[in-house]
GROMACS .gro file of C-alpha atoms in nm:
model
  207
    1UNK     CA    1   0.000   0.000   0.000
    2UNK     CA    2   0.135   0.340  -0.094
    3UNK     CA    3   0.254   0.583   0.170
    4UNK     CA    4   0.107   0.927   0.221
    5UNK     CA    5   0.347   1.196   0.093
    6UNK     CA    6   0.515   1.400   0.364
    7UNK     CA    7   0.300   1.713   0.402
    8UNK     CA    8   0.428   2.067   0.419
    9UNK     CA    9   0.343   2.296   0.707
   10UNK     CA   10   0.072   2.464   0.500
   11UNK     CA   11  -0.070   2.146   0.348
   12UNK     CA   12  -0.436   2.126   0.449
   13UNK     CA   13  -0.765   2.027   0.292
   14UNK     CA   14  -1.128   2.108   0.365
   15UNK     CA   15  -1.340   1.823   0.498
   16UNK     CA   16  -1.697   1.804   0.625
   17UNK     CA   17  -1.847   1.572   0.886
   18UNK     CA   18  -2.202   1.528   1.015
   19UNK     CA   19  -2.207   1.497   1.394
   20UNK     CA   20  -2.462   1.509   1.676
   21UNK     CA   21  -2.452   1.834   1.872
   22UNK     CA   22  -2.332   1.631   2.171
   23UNK     CA   23  -2.017   1.545   1.975
   24UNK     CA   24  -1.963   1.911   1.891
   25UNK     CA   25  -1.994   1.990   2.261
   26UNK     CA   26  -1.727   1.729   2.335
   27UNK     CA   27  -1.496   1.873   2.070
   28UNK     CA   28  -1.534   2.228   2.203
   29UNK     CA   29  -1.501   2.125   2.565
   30UNK     CA   30  -1.212   1.878   2.537
   31UNK     CA   31  -1.038   2.008   2.226
   32UNK     CA   32  -1.039   1.672   2.052
   33UNK     CA   33  -1.301   1.429   1.923
   34UNK     CA   34  -1.258   1.053   1.885
   35UNK     CA   35  -1.497   0.790   1.757
   36UNK     CA   36  -1.682   0.563   1.998
   37UNK     CA   37  -1.781   0.202   1.929
   38UNK     CA   38  -2.104   0.248   2.124
   39UNK     CA   39  -2.221   0.475   1.842
   40UNK     CA   40  -2.152   0.208   1.577
   41UNK     CA   41  -2.421  -0.045   1.489
   42UNK     CA   42  -2.298  -0.401   1.564
   43UNK     CA   43  -2.362  -0.503   1.202
   44UNK     CA   44  -2.127  -0.227   1.086
   45UNK     CA   45  -1.835  -0.309   1.314
   46UNK     CA   46  -1.651  -0.547   1.078
   47UNK     CA   47  -1.641  -0.287   0.801
   48UNK     CA   48  -1.524  -0.017   1.041
   49UNK     CA   49  -1.248  -0.242   1.176
   50UNK     CA   50  -1.137  -0.307   0.819
   51UNK     CA   51  -1.097   0.069   0.775
   52UNK     CA   52  -0.902   0.091   1.102
   53UNK     CA   53  -0.654  -0.169   0.976
   54UNK     CA   54  -0.625   0.004   0.639
   55UNK     CA   55  -0.553   0.335   0.811
   56UNK     CA   56  -0.277   0.176   1.016
   57UNK     CA   57  -0.093   0.099   0.693
   58UNK     CA   58  -0.097   0.472   0.623
   59UNK     CA   59   0.040   0.541   0.973
   60UNK     CA   60  -0.297   0.662   1.099
   61UNK     CA   61  -0.368   0.493   1.432
   62UNK     CA   62  -0.724   0.496   1.564
   63UNK     CA   63  -0.621   0.318   1.883
   64UNK     CA   64  -0.922   0.147   2.040
   65UNK     CA   65  -1.173   0.377   1.868
   66UNK     CA   66  -1.347   0.363   1.530
   67UNK     CA   67  -1.256   0.620   1.265
   68UNK     CA   68  -1.442   0.947   1.231
   69UNK     CA   69  -1.611   0.963   0.892
   70UNK     CA   70  -1.604   1.281   0.684
   71UNK     CA   71  -1.654   1.392   0.327
   72UNK     CA   72  -1.391   1.529   0.090
   73UNK     CA   73  -1.584   1.547  -0.239
   74UNK     CA   74  -1.954   1.497  -0.306
   75UNK     CA   75  -2.016   1.461  -0.680
   76UNK     CA   76  -1.727   1.694  -0.763
   77UNK     CA   77  -1.372   1.755  -0.639
   78UNK     CA   78  -1.382   1.947  -0.311
   79UNK     CA   79  -1.760   1.987  -0.324
   80UNK     CA   80  -1.933   2.000   0.014
   81UNK     CA   81  -2.222   1.771   0.108
   82UNK     CA   82  -2.563   1.917   0.027
   83UNK     CA   83  -2.921   1.845   0.131
   84UNK     CA   84  -2.934   1.539  -0.095
   85UNK     CA   85  -2.632   1.389   0.083
   86UNK     CA   86  -2.786   1.468   0.423
   87UNK     CA   87  -3.111   1.299   0.319
   88UNK     CA   88  -2.922   0.992   0.197
   89UNK     CA   89  -2.690   0.944   0.492
   90UNK     CA   90  -2.882   1.071   0.795
   91UNK     CA   91  -3.165   0.864   0.937
   92UNK     CA   92  -3.522   0.990   0.960
   93UNK     CA   93  -3.483   0.994   1.338
   94UNK     CA   94  -3.171   1.210   1.316
   95UNK     CA   95  -3.338   1.454   1.080
   96UNK     CA   96  -3.656   1.471   1.290
   97UNK     CA   97  -3.458   1.542   1.608
   98UNK     CA   98  -3.286   1.847   1.454
   99UNK     CA   99  -2.979   1.785   1.668
  100UNK     CA  100  -2.724   1.724   1.391
  101UNK     CA  101  -2.458   1.969   1.280
  102UNK     CA  102  -2.229   1.982   0.978
  103UNK     CA  103  -1.872   2.067   1.078
  104UNK     CA  104  -1.641   2.227   0.822
  105UNK     CA  105  -1.280   2.134   0.896
  106UNK     CA  106  -0.942   2.245   0.768
  107UNK     CA  107  -0.746   1.926   0.821
  108UNK     CA  108  -0.370   1.864   0.783
  109UNK     CA  109  -0.294   1.631   0.494
  110UNK     CA  110  -0.127   1.372   0.715
  111UNK     CA  111  -0.432   1.326   0.938
  112UNK     CA  112  -0.683   1.156   0.708
  113UNK     CA  113  -0.722   0.880   0.452
  114UNK     CA  114  -0.927   0.927   0.136
  115UNK     CA  115  -1.129   0.646  -0.017
  116UNK     CA  116  -1.394   0.593  -0.281
  117UNK     CA  117  -1.724   0.559  -0.097
  118UNK     CA  118  -1.899   0.345  -0.359
  119UNK     CA  119  -1.607   0.105  -0.396
  120UNK     CA  120  -1.578   0.074  -0.018
  121UNK     CA  121  -1.947  -0.010   0.004
  122UNK     CA  122  -1.934  -0.266  -0.279
  123UNK     CA  123  -1.612  -0.437  -0.172
  124UNK     CA  124  -1.625  -0.414   0.208
  125UNK     CA  125  -1.936  -0.267   0.369
  126UNK     CA  126  -2.214  -0.462   0.197
  127UNK     CA  127  -2.020  -0.795   0.201
  128UNK     CA  128  -1.953  -0.743   0.573
  129UNK     CA  129  -2.328  -0.752   0.640
  130UNK     CA  130  -2.351  -1.110   0.514
  131UNK     CA  131  -2.409  -1.363   0.788
  132UNK     CA  132  -2.156  -1.608   0.646
  133UNK     CA  133  -1.855  -1.377   0.644
  134UNK     CA  134  -1.558  -1.499   0.846
  135UNK     CA  135  -1.209  -1.391   0.942
  136UNK     CA  136  -1.064  -1.554   0.627
  137UNK     CA  137  -1.277  -1.324   0.413
  138UNK     CA  138  -1.160  -1.026   0.616
  139UNK     CA  139  -0.795  -1.121   0.559
  140UNK     CA  140  -0.863  -1.144   0.186
  141UNK     CA  141  -1.001  -0.789   0.192
  142UNK     CA  142  -0.686  -0.666   0.358
  143UNK     CA  143  -0.442  -0.857   0.138
  144UNK     CA  144  -0.612  -0.809  -0.198
  145UNK     CA  145  -0.413  -0.547  -0.391
  146UNK     CA  146  -0.697  -0.494  -0.636
  147UNK     CA  147  -0.940  -0.420  -0.354
  148UNK     CA  148  -0.690  -0.180  -0.203
  149UNK     CA  149  -0.636  -0.006  -0.536
  150UNK     CA  150  -1.007   0.036  -0.610
  151UNK     CA  151  -1.089   0.174  -0.266
  152UNK     CA  152  -0.791   0.392  -0.178
  153UNK     CA  153  -0.631   0.509  -0.503
  154UNK     CA  154  -0.857   0.810  -0.546
  155UNK     CA  155  -0.806   1.026  -0.854
  156UNK     CA  156  -0.985   1.352  -0.782
  157UNK     CA  157  -0.960   1.455  -1.147
  158UNK     CA  158  -1.140   1.154  -1.293
  159UNK     CA  159  -1.371   1.089  -0.996
  160UNK     CA  160  -1.599   1.387  -1.056
  161UNK     CA  161  -1.905   1.162  -1.044
  162UNK     CA  162  -1.806   0.980  -0.725
  163UNK     CA  163  -1.833   1.033  -0.352
  164UNK     CA  164  -1.492   1.063  -0.186
  165UNK     CA  165  -1.492   0.999   0.187
  166UNK     CA  166  -1.223   1.074   0.443
  167UNK     CA  167  -1.157   0.881   0.762
  168UNK     CA  168  -0.969   1.033   1.055
  169UNK     CA  169  -0.843   0.895   1.387
  170UNK     CA  170  -0.937   1.221   1.560
  171UNK     CA  171  -1.069   1.570   1.495
  172UNK     CA  172  -0.906   1.866   1.672
  173UNK     CA  173  -1.084   2.184   1.775
  174UNK     CA  174  -0.831   2.402   1.595
  175UNK     CA  175  -0.933   2.243   1.263
  176UNK     CA  176  -1.291   2.364   1.302
  177UNK     CA  177  -1.385   2.650   1.070
  178UNK     CA  178  -1.765   2.659   1.041
  179UNK     CA  179  -2.070   2.494   1.196
  180UNK     CA  180  -2.412   2.456   1.034
  181UNK     CA  181  -2.723   2.312   1.193
  182UNK     CA  182  -2.887   2.046   0.978
  183UNK     CA  183  -3.259   2.109   1.007
  184UNK     CA  184  -3.560   1.940   0.854
  185UNK     CA  185  -3.867   2.153   0.795
  186UNK     CA  186  -4.151   2.190   0.547
  187UNK     CA  187  -3.903   2.308   0.284
  188UNK     CA  188  -3.678   2.002   0.318
  189UNK     CA  189  -3.326   1.986   0.459
  190UNK     CA  190  -3.167   2.321   0.542
  191UNK     CA  191  -2.811   2.402   0.649
  192UNK     CA  192  -2.834   2.703   0.878
  193UNK     CA  193  -2.515   2.887   0.980
  194UNK     CA  194  -2.427   2.859   1.347
  195UNK     CA  195  -2.167   3.139   1.369
  196UNK     CA  196  -2.128   3.146   1.747
  197UNK     CA  197  -2.089   2.771   1.791
  198UNK     CA  198  -1.709   2.764   1.789
  199UNK     CA  199  -1.698   3.005   2.083
  200UNK     CA  200  -1.967   2.818   2.276
  201UNK     CA  201  -1.882   2.533   2.510
  202UNK     CA  202  -2.230   2.395   2.574
  203UNK     CA  203  -2.494   2.381   2.301
  204UNK     CA  204  -2.843   2.251   2.353
  205UNK     CA  205  -3.056   2.105   2.073
  206UNK     CA  206  -3.369   2.292   1.982
  207UNK     CA  207  -3.679   2.176   2.166
   0.00000   0.00000   0.00000
């Protein structure tokens, strides 16, 4: 597996991640946000652990936590997630609760791993949901060069029609640039600016 190029001091990229407001509170209060296995559905754990092992090969160590999922490009290089993405990836319960935020991050280039979302789903995520999968199958995922190439060799020039995801071991408060509330109303999904959020330690969801 290829190594990530050594970044320069000014080498950053913009990423976006959907998070519950409680996670934003944690980030603002503690200065760092990690994943938590209690927030991962049991059926999804095998696929998430595959990503953890893949990230280790790129010298990105999640420790005992799952990765934090973010977006790099949504149907266009560097394009932010929109209401269609929110509708596709957030549950009806999450949207109805109106307690989700979209965090805009400026992340150092050595702190994330890019991958093709659709290839990851086809080659890892959906197969991992099969009842008959075993540890041998998981080793094949990890050792298959073709699988690795299709998932992780992302060409942002030719992948204009794809979703490019980013996985991170942690998110740091100093990477946070903007916060938007993700709200569902009669007009559909709206991203409403939350300009004071970064300076606020405790945020409460709307009642």
